[in-house]
């Protein structure tokens, strides 16, 4: 780790020196205007600003890079940001398991909140189930690393991912995009936009994504782990009054994919993972399974300019229905089956006020209110048909926040922010035996309140280089163990808290041809909500320990010529459990944290080659992830091995035509990797969930008008 840190710091120093050398900058190209990186605007701090002027560790994907990097779903973001794990959650086809800097959650039950917040146009998405969104009709994605407790609040201890969709502009458009490939890949996207009358702008988009299964269920002679998704979005926008602009967005999703089945594995004499059925892409099951997902959302956003300040309000309502039944053990026996039928709805309101006057002081403030209801029957069949637990939870969350910047000079700025959050949860379980007789019932209620704060000092060394140092806090709400199967295991867990220290530098060098950003971070993490399955198949949640996590992150982007653009990231995680009781020392001392690889890097680029009246656009990405463990016990049986991933995309884009065509490929080396798993020794269960093997195909687009 020390060697990596030293080499990374040395690289920053060397590149910074090269970038600030006018003679070397002159050698890089002769057309300064053509050979430059585009400016990137973000709203990560609730106001529009240039990414390089925002003192925050963040990654942004926007514009043509979304297509060239093949960012189609939330999990594709991992090719553009350091220190991030995004995988499909175990068993579900659209659950998103997200960790940043080793902070996250991999339990999808609604009683366990995520630790990385996901937002769609400032609407908070609280559940992992259904969060693996297809990224169509998107303008940009902002990945904010580290706790975002001041401006984003609850459950953003690891960071936040913001999905910003395209807004209606009045431009008339009708376009079709399609893709076909191996494994029966069939994708289609239609987008439409127009203006009705003088002021009403309309845009709409629809998506169909289908793919055959990647695992062979040899019991039923069928392919499973397929994809079958339909989604649509409608947006209406208009000005009203003298200084107001409102947007109404409606989205709908229907998924009928099979569950994500696991494949049984064992360890050979050398401790290596081997498939029990001869292939990592075979499984057995004694049930056909079920995985039906329906989502609906509506959001109304209003922005009003009052001169001295602006007011932005977001009101939303969303629902999720997810009926799920699957075989967890990967055998033709009933060892461990799980059924849950989740019904979720949420509603919320947020008001944001942003100063607009000139002067050394600027500020943003707001209020936040959120309510959520979840209920579901859950049944676990362990060797025999089990009883059913009828589980429900109501959540209410409120917050007020403010953050201000004061410029002492043109170079030195102090940022202070604070947020006060209150949250309450009402949780109930009514358990029924397999024969229908009552078993037990339990009701629990608790509330949590928390002040979070941020202090940041930034300094502009010159127009192109900025340094910053910050201390920020965040918390993840407490809750209950909704998977507990007895009154004794239906316990409460306290909130997680985190304090982060970060120093960083952002630089735009080489006459705006190179962006080079780097940071060192340290996380003091307390009260970690550890979720695990014990050897008897009982799910337990505790606050048994804290952790110290630290590392570095580097991001570079370079426009070397008019046609050649390169990008790279590097991230390290050095983690160590701490603050555990002596009785737990054997369990934590010297053990690695899960989903926290010590090293990750990405490297990619694109090259545009003129060809007559068209362009050939070549793009490719490579990603390396060090080995990491996927459960609390650091089991080698389900460990994710170190490995690489390679993607590529070649497009033919005529300049004077309304169509384009491209060849694409993902996981080109066909490297196998485990995306999650279960090691339940007492039940004889050892399964992993394999990644999608090599896929490739052709895509096309046509703009009718």
Short mmCIF file of C-alpha atoms in Angstrom, two decimals, residues 118 346 352 549:
data_model
loop_
_atom_site.label_atom_id
_atom_site.label_comp_id
_atom_site.label_asym_id
_atom_site.label_seq_id
_atom_site.Cartn_x
_atom_site.Cartn_y
_atom_site.Cartn_z
CA UNK A 118 -29.21 7.09 -5.24
CA UNK A 346 -43.01 6.69 -0.87
CA UNK A 352 -34.03 24.30 -1.99
CA UNK A 549 -10.61 3.22 6.23
#
